[in-house]
Amino acid sequence: MNYIDLFAGAGGLSEGFVKNGFIPISHVEMDSDACLTLKTRLAYHYLSRQNKTSTYYDYLLSRISREQLYNAVPSEIINSVLNYEISEDNVGKVFKDIRGAMRLTGENRVDVIIGGPPCQAYSLAGRSVDRGRKKYDLRKHLYKLYARFLTEFRPSMFVFENVPGLLSADQGRYYVNLKKYFRRIGYFVEDRIIDASTLGVIQKRKRVIIIGWSKYLDITYPDFGEMENVWTVKDILYDLPVLGPDNHVGYTRYRAGANEYLKNFEIRNGFDYAIQNITRPHNSRDLKIYKMVIEFWEKEGKRLKNNEIPEKDRTQRNVHSFLDRFKVVAENQLSHTLLAHIAKDGHYYIHPDKQQLRSLSVREAARIQSFPDNYFFEGSRSAMFRQIGNAVPPLMAYRIAQSINRLLRSN
C-alpha cells in the first residue's frame, strides 16, 4: 500500500508508515531544510532495502557529500519530495507533480493520505497570546486544501493530526465545519485525543488524531493499542556522551550499551555512533539559573518559577505570566511536551544532569520525540530543533500506521 504525506515536516509521521511497509508516493513540505531531511531519510530507506546502508553511514560520518548520497538513489525517489507551500496558488502544481511521481513508479491509485496542517493556529497558548490574529488566521482553513487532495486522489483512508485545541477553536465551530466538509466529499470521520506516551514515547504529548475512511468501506476508528508507559527520561539519556554547552561534534561513541527500551523501540538501531549530539551555547547568567532550577527540582521536586529567581539573577523580567520559563527535563518521569520553541532557546528543556549544565542536545531532543539514532536532520542547529519540535513522534506514527494497515487489509 502507498501514501501521500502533506505538511510532511521532517517525516515523523511518514517514518511510522514506511516501517509498516507503506510506500511513499510524495511528500509535500514548504520548509526547504525539512525537505532535505526527508530526502536524506528516503535515501536511507532505499539503501537499507538494497543492503547498502554503508553508503548512508558514510554520509553520516562526513566521508561523502550529500550530493554523492543522493546520486546513489534513483532520482525519482529524491524528486518525490515536493518543496511547496500548500496554497490555492500551488495546489494545481502539486497535483501535477504527484501524478508525475505516480507515473514514474507505476502507481495508479492512492491508498492513504496523511499529514496535519500547521498547528499554531489552533493551539491554546497561541490563542491566548494574540486573540485577534488567531481569529482570522488563514491556516485554520488549510483543512479545505487537505480536502482538495482527498477529492483529487480518492484515498481509502486519511490521517489528519493536530493539537487538541483544534477541537475547541472558535467554540468548536471549525472542527464541526471540518467534519461536515470531509463527509460531504465522501468520508466518515472520527477523532480521538491520544497521548503519545501511551504509544511508547517517553513524553507527555497529547494530539488529536482524526481518521477518515471512504463511506464504501466497513471500518471503525482503529485501536492503537495504548499501554501504560513505565519508562522515564533517564532511559533515553543515560547512554549518550557527557557534554557541555556549545558542542559541535557531528558524531561520538556511546558511553554505555543499549537498554531494553532503546533496543525494543529501535532507538539504537545498529549504528555505532550518536550523531548530531549538538548543544547550543549559553551565557553564564543562564547557566546560573539552570543550576538553580535543577537543584530546586532535586531538593523540592518542584519547578522553580521565574518570580522565585533572585532579582539580581533574573534574566526574564516578566514575573506575572509565563512563570515556568525555565524547566528541567526531569529524568525520573516522562518528559513534558517538546515544542518547536526549542529552536529559539533551551530554557524550557534543561538537561537533568547538573554536571553537564546545559539545555538538551539535538539528539537528546530527537530521542524524546522517539526518532531513531540514525535519523539525520538537515540544516542549521535551529532548523534541526524546529523540525524535531514540530514532528509527529515516529513511535506514535508507527502504531497509527500499524492500525491503518490492519484495517485496510481486512477490507
Coordinates of C-alpha atoms in Angstrom, one line a residue:
M1 CA 0.0 0.0 0.0
N2 CA 1.1 3.6 -0.6
Y3 CA 0.6 7.1 0.8
I4 CA 1.0 10.8 0.2
D5 CA 2.3 12.9 3.1
L6 CA 1.0 16.5 3.3
F7 CA 2.6 19.2 5.5
A8 CA 5.3 16.4 5.9
G9 CA 7.8 18.3 8.1
A10 CA 10.8 16.2 8.9
G11 CA 8.9 13.0 8.3
G12 CA 8.0 11.7 11.7
L13 CA 4.6 10.6 10.6
S14 CA 6.0 9.2 7.4
E15 CA 8.6 7.1 9.3
G16 CA 5.8 5.1 11.0
F17 CA 4.2 4.3 7.7
V18 CA 7.4 3.3 6.0
K19 CA 8.2 0.9 8.9
N20 CA 4.8 -0.7 8.3
G21 CA 5.5 -1.4 4.7
F22 CA 3.8 1.5 3.1
I23 CA 5.4 3.0 0.0
P24 CA 5.6 6.8 -0.2
I25 CA 4.4 8.4 -3.4
S26 CA 5.2 12.0 -2.5
H27 CA 6.0 14.2 0.5
V28 CA 4.8 17.9 0.3
E29 CA 6.6 20.4 2.6
M30 CA 7.2 24.1 2.4
D31 CA 10.4 24.2 4.6
S32 CA 13.5 23.6 2.5
D33 CA 15.6 22.2 5.3
A34 CA 12.8 19.7 6.2
C35 CA 12.7 18.7 2.5
L36 CA 16.4 17.8 2.6
T37 CA 15.8 15.8 5.8
L38 CA 13.0 13.9 4.0
K39 CA 15.3 13.2 1.0
T40 CA 18.1 12.0 3.2
R41 CA 15.7 9.7 5.1
L42 CA 14.3 8.3 1.8
A43 CA 17.8 7.7 0.7
Y44 CA 18.4 5.7 3.9
H45 CA 15.3 3.5 3.4
Y46 CA 16.1 2.8 -0.2
L47 CA 19.7 1.9 0.6
S48 CA 18.5 -0.3 3.5
R49 CA 16.3 -2.2 1.2
Q50 CA 19.3 -2.7 -1.1
N51 CA 21.6 -3.8 1.8
K52 CA 23.8 -0.8 1.1
T53 CA 23.5 1.2 4.3
S54 CA 27.2 1.6 4.4
T55 CA 26.8 4.4 1.8
Y56 CA 24.3 6.2 4.1
Y57 CA 26.6 5.8 7.1
D58 CA 29.5 7.2 5.1
Y59 CA 27.4 10.3 4.7
L60 CA 26.6 10.5 8.5
L61 CA 30.4 10.2 9.1
S62 CA 31.1 13.0 6.5
R63 CA 33.0 10.7 4.2
I64 CA 30.8 11.5 1.3
S65 CA 28.8 14.6 0.4
R66 CA 25.0 14.9 0.3
E67 CA 25.1 15.0 -3.5
Q68 CA 27.0 11.7 -3.6
L69 CA 24.4 10.2 -1.2
Y70 CA 21.5 11.3 -3.4
N71 CA 23.3 10.1 -6.5
A72 CA 23.3 6.6 -5.0
V73 CA 19.5 6.6 -5.1
P74 CA 17.1 6.7 -8.1
S75 CA 16.3 10.3 -8.9
E76 CA 12.5 9.6 -8.8
I77 CA 12.8 8.9 -5.1
I78 CA 14.7 12.1 -4.3
N79 CA 12.4 14.1 -6.6
S80 CA 9.3 12.8 -5.0
V81 CA 9.8 15.3 -2.1
L82 CA 8.0 18.4 -3.3
N83 CA 9.1 21.7 -1.8
Y84 CA 5.8 23.6 -2.0
E85 CA 3.6 25.6 0.3
I86 CA 0.2 24.1 0.1
S87 CA -2.0 27.0 -1.0
E88 CA -4.7 27.9 -3.5
D89 CA -2.0 29.2 -5.9
N90 CA 0.1 26.0 -5.7
V91 CA -2.3 23.2 -5.4
G92 CA -2.6 22.5 -9.1
K93 CA 1.1 22.3 -9.5
V94 CA 1.3 19.9 -6.6
F95 CA -1.4 17.7 -8.1
K96 CA 0.6 17.6 -11.4
D97 CA 3.9 16.7 -9.7
I98 CA 2.3 13.9 -7.6
R99 CA 0.6 12.5 -10.8
G100 CA 4.1 12.6 -12.4
A101 CA 5.6 10.7 -9.4
M102 CA 2.8 8.1 -9.7
R103 CA 3.5 7.5 -13.4
L104 CA 7.2 7.0 -12.7
T105 CA 6.6 4.4 -10.0
G106 CA 3.6 2.7 -11.8
E107 CA 1.1 3.6 -9.1
N108 CA -2.5 4.0 -10.4
R109 CA -4.2 4.8 -7.0
V110 CA -3.6 6.2 -3.6
D111 CA -4.3 4.2 -0.5
V112 CA -3.8 6.7 2.3
I113 CA -3.2 10.4 2.7
I114 CA -1.5 11.5 5.9
G115 CA -0.4 14.8 7.5
G116 CA -1.6 17.7 9.6
P117 CA -1.6 21.4 8.8
P118 CA 0.5 23.8 10.9
C119 CA -1.0 23.6 14.4
Q120 CA -0.1 27.1 15.8
A121 CA -3.5 28.5 14.6
Y122 CA -5.3 26.0 16.9
S123 CA -3.0 26.0 19.9
L124 CA -4.5 27.2 23.2
A125 CA -1.3 29.1 24.0
G126 CA -1.3 30.8 20.6
R127 CA -4.9 31.9 21.1
S128 CA -4.1 33.4 24.5
V129 CA -1.2 35.4 23.1
D130 CA -3.0 37.0 20.1
R131 CA -6.7 36.5 20.0
G132 CA -7.3 38.9 17.1
R133 CA -4.7 37.5 14.8
K134 CA -5.7 33.9 15.5
K135 CA -9.3 34.6 14.8
Y136 CA -8.5 35.4 11.2
D137 CA -5.6 33.0 10.8
L138 CA -5.8 31.6 7.3
R139 CA -4.1 28.4 8.4
K140 CA -7.3 27.4 10.1
H141 CA -8.8 26.8 6.6
L142 CA -6.0 24.6 5.4
Y143 CA -8.3 21.6 6.0
K144 CA -10.2 22.7 2.9
L145 CA -6.9 22.3 0.9
Y146 CA -6.3 19.0 2.5
A147 CA -9.8 18.0 1.3
R148 CA -8.8 19.0 -2.2
F149 CA -6.2 16.2 -2.1
L150 CA -8.9 13.8 -0.9
T151 CA -11.1 14.8 -3.8
E152 CA -8.3 14.6 -6.3
F153 CA -6.8 11.2 -5.3
R154 CA -9.7 9.5 -3.5
P155 CA -7.6 7.5 -1.0
S156 CA -9.3 4.8 1.0
M157 CA -8.3 6.4 4.3
F158 CA -6.7 9.5 5.7
V159 CA -4.9 10.6 8.9
F160 CA -5.2 14.2 10.0
E161 CA -3.0 15.0 13.0
N162 CA -3.2 18.2 15.1
V163 CA -3.2 19.7 18.6
P164 CA -6.2 19.1 20.8
G165 CA -7.0 22.9 20.5
L166 CA -8.3 22.1 17.0
L167 CA -11.5 20.6 18.6
S168 CA -12.3 23.8 20.6
A169 CA -11.0 26.5 18.3
D170 CA -13.7 29.2 17.9
Q171 CA -16.1 27.3 20.3
G172 CA -15.7 24.2 18.2
R173 CA -17.0 25.7 15.1
Y174 CA -14.0 25.0 12.9
Y175 CA -13.9 21.3 13.8
V176 CA -17.7 20.9 13.1
N177 CA -17.1 22.5 9.7
L178 CA -14.1 20.3 9.1
K179 CA -16.1 17.1 9.7
K180 CA -19.0 18.3 7.6
Y181 CA -16.6 19.2 4.8
F182 CA -15.0 15.8 4.8
R183 CA -18.3 14.0 5.0
R184 CA -19.6 16.0 2.1
I185 CA -16.8 14.7 -0.1
G186 CA -17.5 11.0 0.8
Y187 CA -15.6 10.2 4.0
F188 CA -16.7 9.2 7.5
V189 CA -14.7 11.0 10.2
E190 CA -13.9 10.3 13.8
D191 CA -11.4 11.6 16.3
R192 CA -9.6 10.7 19.5
I193 CA -7.2 12.6 21.7
I194 CA -4.2 10.4 22.1
D195 CA -1.2 10.9 24.4
A196 CA 2.0 9.8 22.7
S197 CA 3.2 8.4 26.0
T198 CA 0.6 5.6 25.7
L199 CA 2.2 4.5 22.4
G200 CA 5.7 4.1 23.7
V201 CA 7.0 7.7 23.5
I202 CA 8.8 9.0 26.7
Q203 CA 6.9 12.3 26.6
K204 CA 3.5 13.6 27.6
R205 CA 2.3 14.8 24.2
K206 CA -1.5 14.9 23.5
R207 CA -2.6 15.1 19.9
V208 CA -5.9 14.8 18.2
I209 CA -5.8 12.0 15.6
I210 CA -8.6 12.4 13.1
I211 CA -9.2 9.3 11.0
G212 CA -11.3 9.4 7.8
W213 CA -12.4 6.5 5.6
S214 CA -14.3 6.1 2.4
K215 CA -18.0 5.6 3.0
Y216 CA -17.8 2.4 0.9
L217 CA -15.6 0.7 3.5
D218 CA -16.7 -1.3 6.5
I219 CA -14.3 0.4 9.0
T220 CA -14.5 1.9 12.5
Y221 CA -12.0 4.1 14.3
P222 CA -8.9 2.0 14.9
D223 CA -7.5 0.7 18.2
F224 CA -3.9 1.9 18.5
G225 CA -3.1 -0.5 21.3
E226 CA -2.4 2.1 24.0
M227 CA -0.5 0.9 27.0
E228 CA 1.0 2.0 30.3
N229 CA 4.4 3.6 29.9
V230 CA 6.8 2.5 32.6
W231 CA 9.9 4.2 31.1
T232 CA 11.4 7.6 32.1
V233 CA 13.7 10.2 30.6
K234 CA 16.7 8.5 32.3
D235 CA 16.1 5.5 30.0
I236 CA 16.7 7.6 26.9
L237 CA 19.6 9.8 28.0
Y238 CA 21.8 7.5 30.1
D239 CA 24.0 6.1 27.3
L240 CA 24.7 9.4 25.5
P241 CA 28.1 11.1 25.9
V242 CA 28.6 13.7 28.6
L243 CA 28.6 17.1 27.0
G244 CA 28.9 20.7 27.9
P245 CA 27.4 23.7 26.2
D246 CA 28.4 24.7 22.6
N247 CA 29.3 21.2 21.4
H248 CA 29.6 20.9 17.6
V249 CA 31.0 17.4 17.2
G250 CA 29.0 15.6 14.5
Y251 CA 29.2 12.1 15.9
T252 CA 30.5 10.4 19.1
R253 CA 30.7 6.9 20.6
Y254 CA 28.0 5.9 23.1
R255 CA 29.2 5.7 26.7
A256 CA 27.1 2.6 27.5
G257 CA 25.3 -0.3 25.9
A258 CA 21.6 -0.1 24.8
N259 CA 19.0 -0.9 27.4
E260 CA 15.7 -2.7 26.8
Y261 CA 13.8 0.4 25.8
L262 CA 16.4 1.5 23.3
K263 CA 16.5 -1.9 21.8
N264 CA 12.8 -2.8 21.8
F265 CA 11.7 0.5 20.3
E266 CA 14.7 0.6 17.9
I267 CA 16.1 3.9 19.0
R268 CA 19.5 2.4 19.0
N269 CA 19.3 0.7 15.6
G270 CA 22.7 -0.7 14.7
F271 CA 24.9 2.3 14.2
D272 CA 27.9 2.7 16.4
Y273 CA 27.7 6.4 16.9
A274 CA 25.4 9.0 18.4
I275 CA 25.1 11.6 15.6
Q276 CA 24.2 15.3 15.9
N277 CA 24.6 15.3 19.6
I278 CA 25.0 19.1 19.2
T279 CA 24.4 21.6 22.0
R280 CA 23.8 25.3 22.0
P281 CA 26.0 27.9 23.7
H282 CA 24.7 29.5 27.0
N283 CA 25.8 32.6 28.8
S284 CA 26.9 32.5 32.5
R285 CA 23.7 34.1 33.8
D286 CA 21.5 31.5 32.2
L287 CA 23.8 28.7 33.4
K288 CA 23.4 30.0 36.9
I289 CA 19.6 29.9 36.6
Y290 CA 19.8 26.4 35.1
K291 CA 21.8 25.2 38.2
M292 CA 19.1 26.7 40.5
V293 CA 16.3 25.1 38.5
I294 CA 18.0 21.6 38.7
E295 CA 18.8 21.9 42.4
F296 CA 15.3 23.1 43.3
W297 CA 13.8 20.1 41.4
E298 CA 16.2 17.7 43.1
K299 CA 15.5 19.1 46.6
E300 CA 11.8 20.0 46.4
G301 CA 10.5 18.0 43.4
K302 CA 9.0 21.3 42.1
R303 CA 9.5 23.7 39.3
L304 CA 11.3 27.0 40.1
K305 CA 9.1 29.8 38.9
N306 CA 10.6 32.9 37.3
N307 CA 9.3 35.1 40.2
E308 CA 11.2 32.9 42.6
I309 CA 14.6 33.5 41.0
P310 CA 16.5 36.2 42.9
E311 CA 16.0 39.5 41.1
K312 CA 19.8 40.1 40.7
D313 CA 20.0 36.8 38.7
R314 CA 16.7 37.1 36.8
T315 CA 17.0 37.4 33.0
Q316 CA 13.3 37.3 32.2
R317 CA 11.6 40.4 33.7
N318 CA 8.0 39.3 33.4
V319 CA 7.0 37.9 36.8
H320 CA 3.3 38.0 36.3
S321 CA 2.7 35.5 33.5
F322 CA 4.5 32.5 31.8
L323 CA 6.4 31.9 35.1
D324 CA 7.6 28.5 34.1
R325 CA 10.2 29.9 31.6
F326 CA 12.9 27.6 32.9
K327 CA 12.2 23.9 33.2
V328 CA 14.3 20.9 33.7
V329 CA 13.5 17.7 31.8
A330 CA 13.2 15.6 34.9
E331 CA 14.9 12.2 34.5
N332 CA 12.6 10.2 36.8
Q333 CA 9.4 10.7 34.8
L334 CA 8.1 11.3 31.3
S335 CA 9.3 14.4 29.5
H336 CA 7.0 17.4 29.2
T337 CA 5.8 18.2 25.7
L338 CA 8.7 19.1 23.3
L339 CA 7.7 22.1 21.1
A340 CA 9.3 23.9 18.2
H341 CA 10.1 26.8 20.6
I342 CA 13.2 24.8 21.5
A343 CA 14.7 26.2 18.2
K344 CA 14.6 29.7 19.9
D345 CA 16.2 28.9 23.3
G346 CA 16.7 25.9 25.5
H347 CA 15.3 27.4 28.8
Y348 CA 12.3 25.1 28.8
Y349 CA 14.4 22.0 28.1
I350 CA 17.2 21.9 30.7
H351 CA 19.2 18.7 30.9
P352 CA 18.7 17.0 34.3
D353 CA 22.4 16.4 34.9
K354 CA 23.8 19.3 36.8
Q355 CA 27.4 18.3 35.8
Q356 CA 26.5 18.8 32.2
L357 CA 24.6 22.1 32.9
R358 CA 23.1 22.9 29.6
S359 CA 19.9 22.5 27.6
L360 CA 19.1 19.4 25.6
S361 CA 21.2 18.5 22.6
V362 CA 19.7 17.9 19.1
R363 CA 20.0 14.1 19.5
E364 CA 18.5 14.2 23.0
A365 CA 15.5 16.2 21.7
A366 CA 15.2 13.7 18.8
R367 CA 15.1 10.8 21.3
I368 CA 12.4 12.4 23.4
Q369 CA 10.4 12.6 20.2
S370 CA 11.3 8.9 19.6
F371 CA 13.4 9.4 16.4
P372 CA 15.9 6.5 15.8
D373 CA 19.5 7.5 16.3
N374 CA 20.4 7.2 12.7
Y375 CA 17.8 9.8 11.7
F376 CA 19.7 12.7 10.2
F377 CA 18.3 16.3 10.3
E378 CA 19.5 18.7 7.7
G379 CA 20.0 22.4 8.1
S380 CA 21.3 24.7 10.9
R381 CA 21.1 23.7 14.6
S382 CA 18.0 25.9 14.9
A383 CA 16.5 24.3 11.9
M384 CA 17.1 20.8 13.4
F385 CA 15.4 21.8 16.6
R386 CA 12.5 23.3 14.8
Q387 CA 11.9 20.2 12.7
I388 CA 12.1 17.9 15.8
G389 CA 9.8 20.1 17.8
N390 CA 7.2 20.2 15.1
A391 CA 7.3 16.4 14.3
V392 CA 4.8 13.6 15.0
P393 CA 6.8 11.1 17.1
P394 CA 7.7 8.2 14.9
L395 CA 6.7 5.6 17.6
M396 CA 3.3 7.2 17.7
A397 CA 3.1 7.2 13.9
Y398 CA 4.2 3.5 13.9
R399 CA 1.2 2.4 16.0
I400 CA -1.2 4.6 13.9
A401 CA 0.2 3.1 10.7
Q402 CA 0.0 -0.4 12.0
S403 CA -3.7 0.0 12.8
I404 CA -4.4 1.6 9.4
N405 CA -2.5 -1.3 7.7
R406 CA -4.6 -3.9 9.6
L407 CA -7.9 -2.1 8.7
L408 CA -7.2 -1.8 5.0
R409 CA -6.1 -5.4 4.6
S410 CA -9.3 -6.6 6.2
N411 CA -11.4 -4.8 3.7

